[in-house]
Amino acid sequence: PEPAPEPEPSTRGETFRQERAVRDDYMRKATLGRLRSAVDAVGGGYDETPLRGFELAFVPKSGFLSRNKNPRLLARFLSEVDGRAVADTWSQAGKWTNDDVCVFLLGSSLAPARELAAAIQELRRRSRAKVALIPVDARDWTAHIPTDAPNVAKVLLAKLRSGT
């Protein structure tokens, strides 16, 4: 019997794109599920709400006659997190509210830390929005955490890294 013919280059490229899309979708679902579980484990201080442009959005629950001081939490998953993704995500988060917002920008591939830091620094300088944007590598849960990140973000990232 003759060996199977080698696929055309365009067919191989399409196959690769399809396999990558399946992988990214699986990674997105697993990552967001784990983040949702971590938010629930923090003590139930958040209600989930839909928000266009973000896969997850959580608003702090208000207590009886008091307002919860925690920031709103947003999560967005992209296959690649780079300076352009940071700028787009920041812009979308800033439109949502004037309250403090903490955004987890999750990805299966991150640009170099220097590029991400420069993009965030420039946005902080130009923007009035109270956004804490945290790029997170969904493969191992390493994150570029700003020094002024809210405590709840640090607790969530520790839970994500430990798997609890």
Tab-separated table of C-alpha atoms in Angstrom:
chain	number	residue	atom	x	y	z
A	1	PRO	CA	0.000	0.000	0.000
A	2	GLU	CA	1.060	3.549	-0.763
A	3	PRO	CA	1.612	6.012	2.096
A	4	ALA	CA	-1.057	8.653	2.606
A	5	PRO	CA	-0.351	11.854	0.687
A	6	GLU	CA	1.148	14.736	2.662
A	7	PRO	CA	-1.560	17.340	3.459
A	8	GLU	CA	-1.377	20.643	1.638
A	9	PRO	CA	0.278	23.484	3.617
A	10	SER	CA	-3.015	25.404	3.834
A	11	THR	CA	-4.747	22.312	5.256
A	12	ARG	CA	-2.034	21.865	7.886
A	13	GLY	CA	-2.378	25.513	8.883
A	14	GLU	CA	-6.146	25.191	9.219
A	15	THR	CA	-5.778	22.009	11.271
A	16	PHE	CA	-3.345	23.790	13.581
A	17	ARG	CA	-5.734	26.748	14.025
A	18	GLN	CA	-8.620	24.413	14.846
A	19	GLU	CA	-6.553	22.453	17.374
A	20	ARG	CA	-5.354	25.690	18.980
A	21	ALA	CA	-8.931	27.014	19.187
A	22	VAL	CA	-10.074	23.813	20.915
A	23	ARG	CA	-7.135	24.038	23.340
A	24	ASP	CA	-7.829	27.721	24.087
A	25	ASP	CA	-11.527	27.040	24.713
A	26	TYR	CA	-10.704	24.181	27.090
A	27	MET	CA	-8.120	26.348	28.879
A	28	ARG	CA	-10.582	29.253	29.114
A	29	LYS	CA	-13.322	27.105	30.673
A	30	ALA	CA	-10.962	25.466	33.175
A	31	THR	CA	-9.333	28.774	34.145
A	32	LEU	CA	-12.594	30.636	34.628
A	33	GLY	CA	-14.092	27.738	36.589
A	34	ARG	CA	-11.133	27.743	38.950
A	35	LEU	CA	-11.330	31.530	39.390
A	36	ARG	CA	-15.074	31.342	40.086
A	37	SER	CA	-14.426	28.679	42.748
A	38	ALA	CA	-11.710	30.826	44.341
A	39	VAL	CA	-14.058	33.834	44.528
A	40	ASP	CA	-16.686	31.615	46.204
A	41	ALA	CA	-14.062	30.342	48.654
A	42	VAL	CA	-13.068	33.864	49.682
A	43	GLY	CA	-16.173	33.992	51.819
A	44	GLY	CA	-19.117	34.611	49.544
A	45	GLY	CA	-18.715	38.373	49.641
A	46	TYR	CA	-19.526	38.685	45.925
A	47	ASP	CA	-22.451	38.243	43.571
A	48	GLU	CA	-21.786	37.266	39.972
A	49	THR	CA	-23.287	39.471	37.283
A	50	PRO	CA	-23.067	39.432	33.473
A	51	LEU	CA	-20.949	42.123	31.847
A	52	ARG	CA	-20.288	42.402	28.132
A	53	GLY	CA	-16.601	42.101	27.286
A	54	PHE	CA	-15.741	40.050	30.375
A	55	GLU	CA	-16.223	36.352	31.035
A	56	LEU	CA	-16.728	36.912	34.768
A	57	ALA	CA	-17.871	39.950	36.740
A	58	PHE	CA	-18.457	40.071	40.484
A	59	VAL	CA	-19.912	42.888	42.559
A	60	PRO	CA	-19.402	43.046	46.323
A	61	LYS	CA	-22.433	42.151	48.393
A	62	SER	CA	-23.679	44.979	50.547
A	63	GLY	CA	-24.346	44.309	54.175
A	64	PHE	CA	-27.374	45.464	56.109
A	65	LEU	CA	-27.120	49.290	56.278
A	66	SER	CA	-23.510	49.212	55.072
A	67	ARG	CA	-21.566	49.121	51.861
A	68	ASN	CA	-18.924	46.501	51.139
A	69	LYS	CA	-15.540	48.182	50.617
A	70	ASN	CA	-14.122	45.468	48.342
A	71	PRO	CA	-13.547	46.308	44.668
A	72	ARG	CA	-15.569	44.919	41.809
A	73	LEU	CA	-13.813	41.930	40.256
A	74	LEU	CA	-13.622	41.310	36.524
A	75	ALA	CA	-12.000	38.509	34.579
A	76	ARG	CA	-11.174	38.234	30.928
A	77	PHE	CA	-9.440	35.331	29.213
A	78	LEU	CA	-7.382	35.856	26.059
A	79	SER	CA	-5.070	33.423	24.341
A	80	GLU	CA	-2.379	36.134	24.344
A	81	VAL	CA	-2.013	38.949	26.862
A	82	ASP	CA	0.063	41.828	25.490
A	83	GLY	CA	0.118	45.624	25.639
A	84	ARG	CA	-2.788	45.976	23.223
A	85	ALA	CA	-4.935	43.549	25.269
A	86	VAL	CA	-4.072	45.485	28.449
A	87	ALA	CA	-5.174	48.792	26.867
A	88	ASP	CA	-8.422	47.345	25.500
A	89	THR	CA	-9.310	45.633	28.785
A	90	TRP	CA	-8.493	48.751	30.833
A	91	SER	CA	-10.721	50.853	28.598
A	92	GLN	CA	-13.651	48.447	28.941
A	93	ALA	CA	-13.257	48.149	32.727
A	94	GLY	CA	-13.066	51.922	33.184
A	95	LYS	CA	-16.391	52.409	31.373
A	96	TRP	CA	-18.256	50.132	33.754
A	97	THR	CA	-18.052	52.035	37.024
A	98	ASN	CA	-16.370	54.824	38.963
A	99	ASP	CA	-15.805	52.442	41.886
A	100	ASP	CA	-12.581	50.493	42.368
A	101	VAL	CA	-12.228	47.665	39.875
A	102	CYS	CA	-9.775	44.793	39.948
A	103	VAL	CA	-9.290	43.048	36.604
A	104	PHE	CA	-7.717	39.642	36.174
A	105	LEU	CA	-6.433	39.480	32.617
A	106	LEU	CA	-5.863	35.762	32.160
A	107	GLY	CA	-3.969	34.239	29.279
A	108	SER	CA	-2.245	31.105	28.095
A	109	SER	CA	0.558	33.291	26.732
A	110	LEU	CA	1.891	36.523	28.249
A	111	ALA	CA	4.043	39.191	26.676
A	112	PRO	CA	7.281	40.034	28.497
A	113	ALA	CA	6.754	41.619	31.925
A	114	ARG	CA	8.441	44.836	30.789
A	115	GLU	CA	5.885	45.330	27.972
A	116	LEU	CA	2.945	44.674	30.291
A	117	ALA	CA	4.305	46.972	33.019
A	118	ALA	CA	4.915	49.795	30.524
A	119	ALA	CA	1.375	49.514	29.153
A	120	ILE	CA	-0.175	49.514	32.641
A	121	GLN	CA	1.991	52.420	33.801
A	122	GLU	CA	0.989	54.501	30.771
A	123	LEU	CA	-2.712	53.758	31.322
A	124	ARG	CA	-2.486	54.668	35.007
A	125	ARG	CA	-0.830	57.943	34.090
A	126	ARG	CA	-3.494	58.904	31.503
A	127	SER	CA	-6.619	57.513	33.161
A	128	ARG	CA	-8.788	58.608	36.043
A	129	ALA	CA	-10.343	55.165	36.350
A	130	LYS	CA	-9.585	53.271	39.552
A	131	VAL	CA	-8.433	50.067	37.861
A	132	ALA	CA	-6.027	47.481	39.240
A	133	LEU	CA	-5.163	45.298	36.272
A	134	ILE	CA	-3.381	42.015	37.005
A	135	PRO	CA	-1.998	39.956	34.099
A	136	VAL	CA	-2.112	36.265	35.063
A	137	ASP	CA	-0.471	33.332	33.295
A	138	ALA	CA	-3.233	30.707	33.362
A	139	ARG	CA	-0.722	27.901	32.847
A	140	ASP	CA	0.896	28.278	36.274
A	141	TRP	CA	-1.013	31.151	37.978
A	142	THR	CA	1.983	33.472	38.107
A	143	ALA	CA	0.840	37.073	38.099
A	144	HIS	CA	2.221	40.582	37.772
A	145	ILE	CA	0.635	42.008	40.917
A	146	PRO	CA	0.826	45.778	41.422
A	147	THR	CA	2.007	46.807	44.876
A	148	ASP	CA	-1.256	48.664	45.476
A	149	ALA	CA	-3.472	45.736	44.417
A	150	PRO	CA	-6.436	45.185	46.730
A	151	ASN	CA	-5.974	42.565	49.416
A	152	VAL	CA	-8.814	40.439	48.022
A	153	ALA	CA	-6.861	40.092	44.754
A	154	LYS	CA	-3.785	38.858	46.620
A	155	VAL	CA	-5.889	36.341	48.560
A	156	LEU	CA	-7.552	35.101	45.354
A	157	LEU	CA	-4.211	34.642	43.602
A	158	ALA	CA	-2.821	32.728	46.582
A	159	LYS	CA	-5.885	30.434	46.476
A	160	LEU	CA	-5.474	29.930	42.733
A	161	ARG	CA	-1.778	29.058	43.090
A	162	SER	CA	-2.392	26.638	45.943
A	163	GLY	CA	-5.358	24.999	44.231
A	164	THR	CA	-7.638	25.446	47.242
